[in-house]
Tab-separated table of C-alpha atoms in Angstrom:
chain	number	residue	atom	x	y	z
A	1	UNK	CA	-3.328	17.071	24.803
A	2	UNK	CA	-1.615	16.042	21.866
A	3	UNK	CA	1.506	18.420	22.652
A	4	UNK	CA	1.549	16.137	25.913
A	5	UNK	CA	1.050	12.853	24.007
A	6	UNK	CA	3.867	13.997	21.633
A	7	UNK	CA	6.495	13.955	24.624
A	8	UNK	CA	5.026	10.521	26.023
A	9	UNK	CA	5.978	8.824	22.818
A	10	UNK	CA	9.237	10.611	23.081
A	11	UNK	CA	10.318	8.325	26.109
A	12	UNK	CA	12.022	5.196	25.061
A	13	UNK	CA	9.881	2.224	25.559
A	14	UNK	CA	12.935	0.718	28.074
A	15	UNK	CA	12.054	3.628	30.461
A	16	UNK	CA	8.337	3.040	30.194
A	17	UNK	CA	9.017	-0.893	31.024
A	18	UNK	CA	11.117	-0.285	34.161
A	19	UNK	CA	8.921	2.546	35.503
A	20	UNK	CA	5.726	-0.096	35.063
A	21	UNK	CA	7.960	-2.785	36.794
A	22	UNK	CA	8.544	-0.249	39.696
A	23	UNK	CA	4.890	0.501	39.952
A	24	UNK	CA	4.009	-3.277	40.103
A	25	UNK	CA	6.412	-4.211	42.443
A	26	UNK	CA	5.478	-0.914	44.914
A	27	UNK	CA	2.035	-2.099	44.741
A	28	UNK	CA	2.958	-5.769	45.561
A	29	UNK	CA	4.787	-4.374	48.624
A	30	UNK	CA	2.079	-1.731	49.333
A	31	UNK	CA	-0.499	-4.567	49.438
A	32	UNK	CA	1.351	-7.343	51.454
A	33	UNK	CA	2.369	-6.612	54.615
A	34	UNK	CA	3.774	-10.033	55.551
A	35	UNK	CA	4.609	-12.311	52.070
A	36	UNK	CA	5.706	-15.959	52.787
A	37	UNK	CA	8.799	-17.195	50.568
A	38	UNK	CA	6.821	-18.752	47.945
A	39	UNK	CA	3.989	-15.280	47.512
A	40	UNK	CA	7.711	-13.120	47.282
A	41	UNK	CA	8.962	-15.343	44.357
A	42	UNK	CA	5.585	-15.277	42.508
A	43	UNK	CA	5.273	-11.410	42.722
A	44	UNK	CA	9.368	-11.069	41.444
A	45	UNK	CA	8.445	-13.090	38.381
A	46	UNK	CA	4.847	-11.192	37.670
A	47	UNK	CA	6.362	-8.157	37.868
A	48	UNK	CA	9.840	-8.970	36.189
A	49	UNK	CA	8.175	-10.356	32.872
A	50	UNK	CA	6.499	-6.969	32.373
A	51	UNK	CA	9.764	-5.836	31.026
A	52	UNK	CA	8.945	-8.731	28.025
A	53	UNK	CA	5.433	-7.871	27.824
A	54	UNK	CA	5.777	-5.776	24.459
A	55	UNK	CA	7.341	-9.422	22.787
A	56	UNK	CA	5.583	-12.111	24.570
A	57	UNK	CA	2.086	-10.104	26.032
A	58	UNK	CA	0.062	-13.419	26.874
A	59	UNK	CA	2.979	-14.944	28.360
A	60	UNK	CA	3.857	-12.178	30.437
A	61	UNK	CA	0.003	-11.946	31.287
A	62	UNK	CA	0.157	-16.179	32.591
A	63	UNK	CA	2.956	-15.036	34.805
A	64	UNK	CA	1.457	-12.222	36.316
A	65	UNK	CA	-1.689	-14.321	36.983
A	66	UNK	CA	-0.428	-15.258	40.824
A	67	UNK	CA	-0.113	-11.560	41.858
A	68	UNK	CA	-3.802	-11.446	41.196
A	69	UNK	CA	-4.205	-14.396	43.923
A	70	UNK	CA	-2.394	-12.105	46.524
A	71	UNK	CA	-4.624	-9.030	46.430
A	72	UNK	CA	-7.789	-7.396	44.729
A	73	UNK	CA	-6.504	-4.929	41.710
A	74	UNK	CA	-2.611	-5.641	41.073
A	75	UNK	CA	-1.316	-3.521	38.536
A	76	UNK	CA	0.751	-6.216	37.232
A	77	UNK	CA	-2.400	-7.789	36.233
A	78	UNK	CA	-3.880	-4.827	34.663
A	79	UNK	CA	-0.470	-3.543	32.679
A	80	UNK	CA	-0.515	-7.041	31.135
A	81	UNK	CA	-3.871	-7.385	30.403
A	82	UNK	CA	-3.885	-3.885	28.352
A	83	UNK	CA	-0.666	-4.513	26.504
A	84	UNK	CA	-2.296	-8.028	25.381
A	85	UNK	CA	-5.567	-6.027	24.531
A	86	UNK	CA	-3.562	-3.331	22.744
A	87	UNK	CA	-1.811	-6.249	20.086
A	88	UNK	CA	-4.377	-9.086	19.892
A	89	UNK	CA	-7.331	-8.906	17.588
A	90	UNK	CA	-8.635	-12.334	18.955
A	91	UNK	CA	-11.213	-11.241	21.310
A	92	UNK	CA	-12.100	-14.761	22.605
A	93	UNK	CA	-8.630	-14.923	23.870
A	94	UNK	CA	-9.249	-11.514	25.765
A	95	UNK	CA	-12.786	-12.914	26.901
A	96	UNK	CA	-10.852	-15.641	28.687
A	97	UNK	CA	-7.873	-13.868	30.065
A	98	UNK	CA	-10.649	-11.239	31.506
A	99	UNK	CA	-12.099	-14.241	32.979
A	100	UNK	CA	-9.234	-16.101	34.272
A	101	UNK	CA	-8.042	-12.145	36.093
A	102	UNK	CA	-11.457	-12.067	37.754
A	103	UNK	CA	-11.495	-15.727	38.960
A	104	UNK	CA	-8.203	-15.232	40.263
A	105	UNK	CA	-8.552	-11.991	42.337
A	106	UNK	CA	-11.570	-12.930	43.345
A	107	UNK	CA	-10.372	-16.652	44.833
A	108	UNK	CA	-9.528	-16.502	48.583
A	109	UNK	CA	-5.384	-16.148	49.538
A	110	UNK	CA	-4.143	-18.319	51.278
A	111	UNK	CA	-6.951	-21.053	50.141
A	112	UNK	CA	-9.645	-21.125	53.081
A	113	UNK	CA	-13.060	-21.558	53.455
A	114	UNK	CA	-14.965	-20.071	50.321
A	115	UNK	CA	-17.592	-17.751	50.979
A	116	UNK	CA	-19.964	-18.403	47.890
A	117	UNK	CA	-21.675	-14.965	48.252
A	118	UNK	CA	-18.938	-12.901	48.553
A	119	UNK	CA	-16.908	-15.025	46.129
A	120	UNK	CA	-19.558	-14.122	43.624
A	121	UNK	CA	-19.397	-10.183	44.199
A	122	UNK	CA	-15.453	-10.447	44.166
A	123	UNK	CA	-15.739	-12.602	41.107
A	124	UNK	CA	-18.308	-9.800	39.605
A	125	UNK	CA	-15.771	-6.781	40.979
A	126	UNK	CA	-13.011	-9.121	39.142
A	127	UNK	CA	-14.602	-8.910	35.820
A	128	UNK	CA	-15.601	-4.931	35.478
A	129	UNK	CA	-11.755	-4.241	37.136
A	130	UNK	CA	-9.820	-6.963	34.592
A	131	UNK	CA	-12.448	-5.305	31.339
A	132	UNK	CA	-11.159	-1.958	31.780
A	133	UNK	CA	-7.382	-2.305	30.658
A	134	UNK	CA	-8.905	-4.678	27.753
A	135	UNK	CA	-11.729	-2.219	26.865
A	136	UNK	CA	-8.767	0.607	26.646
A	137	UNK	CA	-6.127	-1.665	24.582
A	138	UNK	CA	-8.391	-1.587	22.176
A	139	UNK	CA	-9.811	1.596	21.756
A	140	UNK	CA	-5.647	2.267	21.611
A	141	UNK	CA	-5.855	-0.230	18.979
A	142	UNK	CA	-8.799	0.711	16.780
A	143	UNK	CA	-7.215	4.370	17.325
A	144	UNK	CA	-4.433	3.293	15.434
A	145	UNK	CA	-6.109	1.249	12.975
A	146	UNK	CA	-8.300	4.246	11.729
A	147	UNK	CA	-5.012	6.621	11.920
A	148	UNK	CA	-3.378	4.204	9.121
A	149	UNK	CA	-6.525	3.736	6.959
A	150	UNK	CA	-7.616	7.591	6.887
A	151	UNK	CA	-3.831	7.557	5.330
A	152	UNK	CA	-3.753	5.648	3.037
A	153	UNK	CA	-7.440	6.795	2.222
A	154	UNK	CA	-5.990	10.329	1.819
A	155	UNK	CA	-2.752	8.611	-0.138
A	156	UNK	CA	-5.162	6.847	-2.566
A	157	UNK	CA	-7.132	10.236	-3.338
A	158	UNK	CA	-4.122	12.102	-3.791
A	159	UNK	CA	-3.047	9.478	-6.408
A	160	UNK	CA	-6.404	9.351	-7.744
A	161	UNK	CA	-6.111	13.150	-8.165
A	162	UNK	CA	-2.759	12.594	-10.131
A	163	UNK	CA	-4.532	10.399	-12.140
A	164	UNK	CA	-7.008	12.362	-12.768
A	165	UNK	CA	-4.866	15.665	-13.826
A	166	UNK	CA	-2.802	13.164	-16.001
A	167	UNK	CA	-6.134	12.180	-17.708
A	168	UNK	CA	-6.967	15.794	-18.455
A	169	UNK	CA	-3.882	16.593	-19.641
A	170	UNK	CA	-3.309	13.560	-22.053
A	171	UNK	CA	-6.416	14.266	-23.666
A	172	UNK	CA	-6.006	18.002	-24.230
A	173	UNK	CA	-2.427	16.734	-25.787
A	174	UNK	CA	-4.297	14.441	-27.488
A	175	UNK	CA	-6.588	17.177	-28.982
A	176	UNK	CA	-3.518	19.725	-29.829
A	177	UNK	CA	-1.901	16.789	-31.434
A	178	UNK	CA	-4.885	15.742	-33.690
A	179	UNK	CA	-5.362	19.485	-34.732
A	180	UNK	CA	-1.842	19.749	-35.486
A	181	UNK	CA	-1.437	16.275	-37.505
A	182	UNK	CA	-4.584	17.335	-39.663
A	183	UNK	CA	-4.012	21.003	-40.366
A	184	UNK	CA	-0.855	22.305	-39.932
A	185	UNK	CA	0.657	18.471	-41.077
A	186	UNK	CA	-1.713	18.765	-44.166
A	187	UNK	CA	-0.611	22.413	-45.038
A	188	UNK	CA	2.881	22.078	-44.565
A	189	UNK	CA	2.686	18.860	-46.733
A	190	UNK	CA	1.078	21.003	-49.561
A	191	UNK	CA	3.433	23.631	-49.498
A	192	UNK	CA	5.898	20.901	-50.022
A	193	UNK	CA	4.415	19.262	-53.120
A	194	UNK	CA	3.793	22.443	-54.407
A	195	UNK	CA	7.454	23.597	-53.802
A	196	UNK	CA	8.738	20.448	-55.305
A	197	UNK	CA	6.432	20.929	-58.846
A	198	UNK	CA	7.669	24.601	-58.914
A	199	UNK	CA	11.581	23.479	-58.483
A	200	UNK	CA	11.306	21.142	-61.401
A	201	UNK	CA	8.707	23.484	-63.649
A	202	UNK	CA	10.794	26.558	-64.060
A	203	UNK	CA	13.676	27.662	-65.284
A	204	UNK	CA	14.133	30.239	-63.669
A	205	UNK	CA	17.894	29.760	-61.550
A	206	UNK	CA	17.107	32.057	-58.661
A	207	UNK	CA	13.111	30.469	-58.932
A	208	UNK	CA	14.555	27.279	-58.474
A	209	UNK	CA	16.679	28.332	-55.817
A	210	UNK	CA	14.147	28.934	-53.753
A	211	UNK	CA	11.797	26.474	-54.237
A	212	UNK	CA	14.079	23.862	-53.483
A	213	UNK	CA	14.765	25.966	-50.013
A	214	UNK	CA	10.987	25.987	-49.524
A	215	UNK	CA	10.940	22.291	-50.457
A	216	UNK	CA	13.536	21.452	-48.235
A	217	UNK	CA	12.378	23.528	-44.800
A	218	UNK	CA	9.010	22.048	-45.560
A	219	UNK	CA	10.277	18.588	-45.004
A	220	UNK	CA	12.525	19.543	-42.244
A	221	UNK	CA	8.753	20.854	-40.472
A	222	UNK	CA	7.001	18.096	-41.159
A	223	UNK	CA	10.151	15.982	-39.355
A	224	UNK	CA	10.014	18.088	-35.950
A	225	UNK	CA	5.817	18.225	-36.049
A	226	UNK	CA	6.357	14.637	-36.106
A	227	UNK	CA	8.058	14.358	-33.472
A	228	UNK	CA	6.336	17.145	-31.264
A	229	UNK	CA	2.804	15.267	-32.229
A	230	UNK	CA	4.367	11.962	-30.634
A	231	UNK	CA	5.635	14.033	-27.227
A	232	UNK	CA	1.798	15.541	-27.438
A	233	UNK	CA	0.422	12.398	-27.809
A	234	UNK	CA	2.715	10.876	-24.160
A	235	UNK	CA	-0.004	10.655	-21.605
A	236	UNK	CA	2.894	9.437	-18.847
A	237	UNK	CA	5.323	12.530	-16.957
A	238	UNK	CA	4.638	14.977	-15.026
A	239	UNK	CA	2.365	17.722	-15.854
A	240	UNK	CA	5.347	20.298	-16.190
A	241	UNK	CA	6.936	18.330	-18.688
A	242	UNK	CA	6.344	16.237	-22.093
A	243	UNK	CA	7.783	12.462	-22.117
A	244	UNK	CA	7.907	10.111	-24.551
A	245	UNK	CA	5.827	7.129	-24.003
A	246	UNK	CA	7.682	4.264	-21.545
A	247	UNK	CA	8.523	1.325	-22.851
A	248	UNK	CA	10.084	-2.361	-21.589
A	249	UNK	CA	13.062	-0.162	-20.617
A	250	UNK	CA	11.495	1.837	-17.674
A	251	UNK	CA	9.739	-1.031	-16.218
A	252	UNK	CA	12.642	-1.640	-13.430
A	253	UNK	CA	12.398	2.090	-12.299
A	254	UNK	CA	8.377	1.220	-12.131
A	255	UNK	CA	8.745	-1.513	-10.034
A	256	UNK	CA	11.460	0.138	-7.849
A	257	UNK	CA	8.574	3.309	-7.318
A	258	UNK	CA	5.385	1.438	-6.932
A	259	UNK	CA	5.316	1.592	-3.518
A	260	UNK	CA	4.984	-1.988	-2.858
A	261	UNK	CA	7.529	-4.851	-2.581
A	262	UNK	CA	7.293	-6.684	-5.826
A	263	UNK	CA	9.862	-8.191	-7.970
A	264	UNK	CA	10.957	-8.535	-11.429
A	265	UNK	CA	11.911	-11.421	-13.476
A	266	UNK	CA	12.126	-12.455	-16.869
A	267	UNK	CA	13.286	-10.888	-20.082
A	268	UNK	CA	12.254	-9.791	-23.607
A	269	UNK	CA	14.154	-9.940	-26.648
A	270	UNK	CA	15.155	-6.553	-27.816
A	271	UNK	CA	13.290	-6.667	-31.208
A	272	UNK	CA	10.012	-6.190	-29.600
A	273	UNK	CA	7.697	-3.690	-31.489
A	274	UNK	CA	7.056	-0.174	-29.765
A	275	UNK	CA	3.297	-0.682	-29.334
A	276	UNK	CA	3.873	-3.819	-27.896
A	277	UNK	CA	6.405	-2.342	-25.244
A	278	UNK	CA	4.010	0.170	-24.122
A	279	UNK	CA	1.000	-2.688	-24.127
A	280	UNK	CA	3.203	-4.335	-21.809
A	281	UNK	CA	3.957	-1.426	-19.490
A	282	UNK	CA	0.798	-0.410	-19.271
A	283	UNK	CA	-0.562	-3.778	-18.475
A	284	UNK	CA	2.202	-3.950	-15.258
A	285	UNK	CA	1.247	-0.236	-14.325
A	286	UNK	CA	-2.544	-0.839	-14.121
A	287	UNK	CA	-1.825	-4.243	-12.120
A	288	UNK	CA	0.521	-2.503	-9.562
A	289	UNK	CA	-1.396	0.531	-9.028
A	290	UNK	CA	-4.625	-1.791	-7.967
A	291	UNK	CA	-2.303	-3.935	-5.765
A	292	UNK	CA	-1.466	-0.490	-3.716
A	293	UNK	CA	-5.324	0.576	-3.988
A	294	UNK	CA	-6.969	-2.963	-3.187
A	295	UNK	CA	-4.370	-4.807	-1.956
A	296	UNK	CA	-2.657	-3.046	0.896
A	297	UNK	CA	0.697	-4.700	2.445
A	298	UNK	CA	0.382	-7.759	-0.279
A	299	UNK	CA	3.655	-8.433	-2.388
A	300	UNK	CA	3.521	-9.001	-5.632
A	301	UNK	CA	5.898	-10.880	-9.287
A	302	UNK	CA	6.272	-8.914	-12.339
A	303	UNK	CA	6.904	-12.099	-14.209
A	304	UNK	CA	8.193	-11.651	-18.138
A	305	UNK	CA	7.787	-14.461	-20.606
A	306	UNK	CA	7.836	-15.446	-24.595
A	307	UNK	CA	6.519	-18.953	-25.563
A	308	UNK	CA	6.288	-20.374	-29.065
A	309	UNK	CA	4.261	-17.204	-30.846
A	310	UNK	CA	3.537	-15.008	-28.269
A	311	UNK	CA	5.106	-12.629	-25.553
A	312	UNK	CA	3.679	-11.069	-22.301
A	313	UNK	CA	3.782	-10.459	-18.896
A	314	UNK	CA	2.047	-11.764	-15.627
A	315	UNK	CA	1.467	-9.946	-12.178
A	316	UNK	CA	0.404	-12.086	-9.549
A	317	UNK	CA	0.170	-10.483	-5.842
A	318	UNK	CA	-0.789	-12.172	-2.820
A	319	UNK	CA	-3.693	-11.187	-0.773
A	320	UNK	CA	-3.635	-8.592	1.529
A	321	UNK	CA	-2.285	-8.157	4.764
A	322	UNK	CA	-4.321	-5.029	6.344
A	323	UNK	CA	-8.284	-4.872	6.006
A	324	UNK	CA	-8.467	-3.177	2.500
A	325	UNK	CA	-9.829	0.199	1.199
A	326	UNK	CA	-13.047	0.601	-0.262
A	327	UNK	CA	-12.835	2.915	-3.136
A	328	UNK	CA	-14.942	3.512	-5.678
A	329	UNK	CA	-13.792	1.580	-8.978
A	330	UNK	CA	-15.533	1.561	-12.190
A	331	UNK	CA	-12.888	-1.506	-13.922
A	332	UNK	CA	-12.115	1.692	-16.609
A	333	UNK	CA	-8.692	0.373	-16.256
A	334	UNK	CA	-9.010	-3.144	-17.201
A	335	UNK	CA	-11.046	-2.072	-19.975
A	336	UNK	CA	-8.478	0.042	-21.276
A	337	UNK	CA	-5.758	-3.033	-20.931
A	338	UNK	CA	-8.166	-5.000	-22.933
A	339	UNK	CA	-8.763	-2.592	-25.626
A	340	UNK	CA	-4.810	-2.097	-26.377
A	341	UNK	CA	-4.662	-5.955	-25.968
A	342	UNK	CA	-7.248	-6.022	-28.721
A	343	UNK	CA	-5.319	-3.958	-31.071
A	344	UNK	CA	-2.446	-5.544	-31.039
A	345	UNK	CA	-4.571	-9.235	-31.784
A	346	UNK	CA	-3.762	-10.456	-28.019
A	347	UNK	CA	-5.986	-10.964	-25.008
A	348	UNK	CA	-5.895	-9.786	-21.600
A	349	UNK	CA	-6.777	-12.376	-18.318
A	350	UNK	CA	-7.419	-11.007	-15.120
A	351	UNK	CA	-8.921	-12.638	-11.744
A	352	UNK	CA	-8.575	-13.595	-8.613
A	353	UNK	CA	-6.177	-16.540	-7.662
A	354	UNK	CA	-6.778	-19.831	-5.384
A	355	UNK	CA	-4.440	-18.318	-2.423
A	356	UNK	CA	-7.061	-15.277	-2.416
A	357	UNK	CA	-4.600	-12.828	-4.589
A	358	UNK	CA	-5.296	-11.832	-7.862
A	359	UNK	CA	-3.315	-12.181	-11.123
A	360	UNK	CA	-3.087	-10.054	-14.749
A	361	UNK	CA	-1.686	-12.088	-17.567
A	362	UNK	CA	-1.194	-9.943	-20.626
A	363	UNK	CA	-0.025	-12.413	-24.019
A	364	UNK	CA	0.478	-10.645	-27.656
A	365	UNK	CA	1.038	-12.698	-30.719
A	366	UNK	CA	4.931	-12.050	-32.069
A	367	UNK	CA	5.596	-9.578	-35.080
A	368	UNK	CA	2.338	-7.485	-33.930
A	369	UNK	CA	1.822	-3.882	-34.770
């Protein structure tokens, strides 16, 4: 089955079209042994818009309304009818085209005397024929619909796994690092001092010798477990390597990977402190990730900004424009966003806007630490 549905979607839709437009007109022909002039005409143009009916489906379906008139089940009428079914969610629209197939197969051609009773039957026989096509356009469509959501479902648990082993990993560096800073820093600082008293205490040439070498490859340790605490300390990278933590400088590159179209404007002056770079990045990071978990097709503006005595950044995204996930989320990273905000004296805003987006406004005082 699905080895056979793989070479259907294989044919170009072109083919499809003209094959359908065949069928319909055989079936006109097949069905009406002796068309007038003005029946002929009708059935060209029903069958002839089928080659638009991917662009302009109700249209297409209008003009394929007169085959209908000539005979019973046209397969104009039903080709139309599914394609409209297949890309219209508005199912009071389909009610009526349904409708409007039945009353037209089921009226008499050429107009005569109406028999009520049989009218009614044809009209009945109308509406099960003309439901079927609908019914099937959308199961096509619902098909589809569950397709994309179970993947982006299983996109946003892979991420959510990601974030997860990035957790883990931070705080294990975060462990290592603490252990390091308060032993190994602590010895290594001793050694130092005591290095240093012992160069200056005796007088002793080769003594002194080495205790200023001591002194001096202490210091040089304590310089590169400085900087291996801070690369312990990143919680950003991949889990094969150790990064240091982004700043204002990687926030182009985060936009460009995101996944989502947003843009970025504005600019910071280059003076801004390192805590307050990653405070900012952090902020944009947490906002665009829950535009791509909650907000699925919306854009969004990574908008940068200094007034008077403060600096931040604003993400506003529209709302979205597929039904959106529903994912378990406990607001951890919000919370976070507000604690660094916190630190750094500032405060975090976040909530929804009046065009049924949502925005994150992030605003630190100037000069903090």
């Amino acid at each position: 089955m699905s080895r056979a549905r793989a070479l259907w979607q294989r044919v170009p839709a072109p083919v499809i079209d003209l094959a359908l437009v065949a069928a319909a007109a055989v079936d006109v022909r097949l069905n009406n042994w002796e068309p007038t002039r003005i029946e002929v005409a009708l059935a060209a143009v029903g069958c002839t818009a089928l080659a638009f009916r991917r662009r302009f489906p109700f249209a297409v379906f209008l003009l394929t309304l007169p085959v209908a008139l000539m005979q019973d089940v046209a397969v104009a009428v039903l080709a139309a009818l599914f394609t409209l079914a297949e890309r219209s969610r508005n199912r009071r629209l389909l009610a009526v085209c349904v409708a409007l197939a039945a009353v037209a197969s089921s009226t008499p051609w050429p107009l005569a005397e109406v028999d009520r009773t049989m009218t009614a039957v044809f009209f009945v026989y109308g509406l099960a024929t003309a439901a079927a096509p609908v019914l099937f356009g959308q199961l096509l469509q619902a098909q589809r619909d569950l397709a994309r959501r179970l993947a982006e479902i299983e996109e946003a648990r892979e991420h959510e796994r990601t974030l997860h082993a990035q957790a883990v990993l931070a705080r294990e560096r975060a462990q290592l690092a603490r252990e390091m800073h308060d032993v190994v820093s602590h010895q290594v600082s001793l050694i130092a001092v005591r290095a240093g008293a012992l160069q200056v205490a005796t007088r002793d040439v080769d003594a002194k010798e080495a205790a200023r070498t001591i002194r001096s490859l202490s210091v040089t340790t304590l310089d590169e477990l400085r900087t291996m605490v801070t690369l312990l300390r990143a919680s950003g990278g991949d889990a094969t390597e150790l990064t240091p933590q982004p700043t204002l400088a990687d926030l182009r590159k985060l936009v460009e990977s995101s996944g989502s179209d947003v843009q970025l404007t504005g600019e910071l002056p280059p003076t801004v402190s390192t805590p307050t770079q990653r405070a900012l990045y952090r902020t944009v990071q947490e906002a665009l990730t829950n535009v791509r978990k909650h907000a699925p097709g919306a854009t969004a503006s990574v908008e940068l900004w200094q007034d008077g005595e403060g600096i931040g950044v604003t993400v506003t995204n529209t709302p979205s424009t597929r039904p959106s996930l529903s994912l378990p989320s406990s607001q951890q990273g919000l919370v976070g966003l507000r604690e660094r905000a916190d630190i750094l004296h500032g405060t975090l805003e976040a909530g929804p806007t009046a065009e049924g987006g949502y925005r994150v406004r992030l605003r630190i005082p100037l000069g903090a630490d």
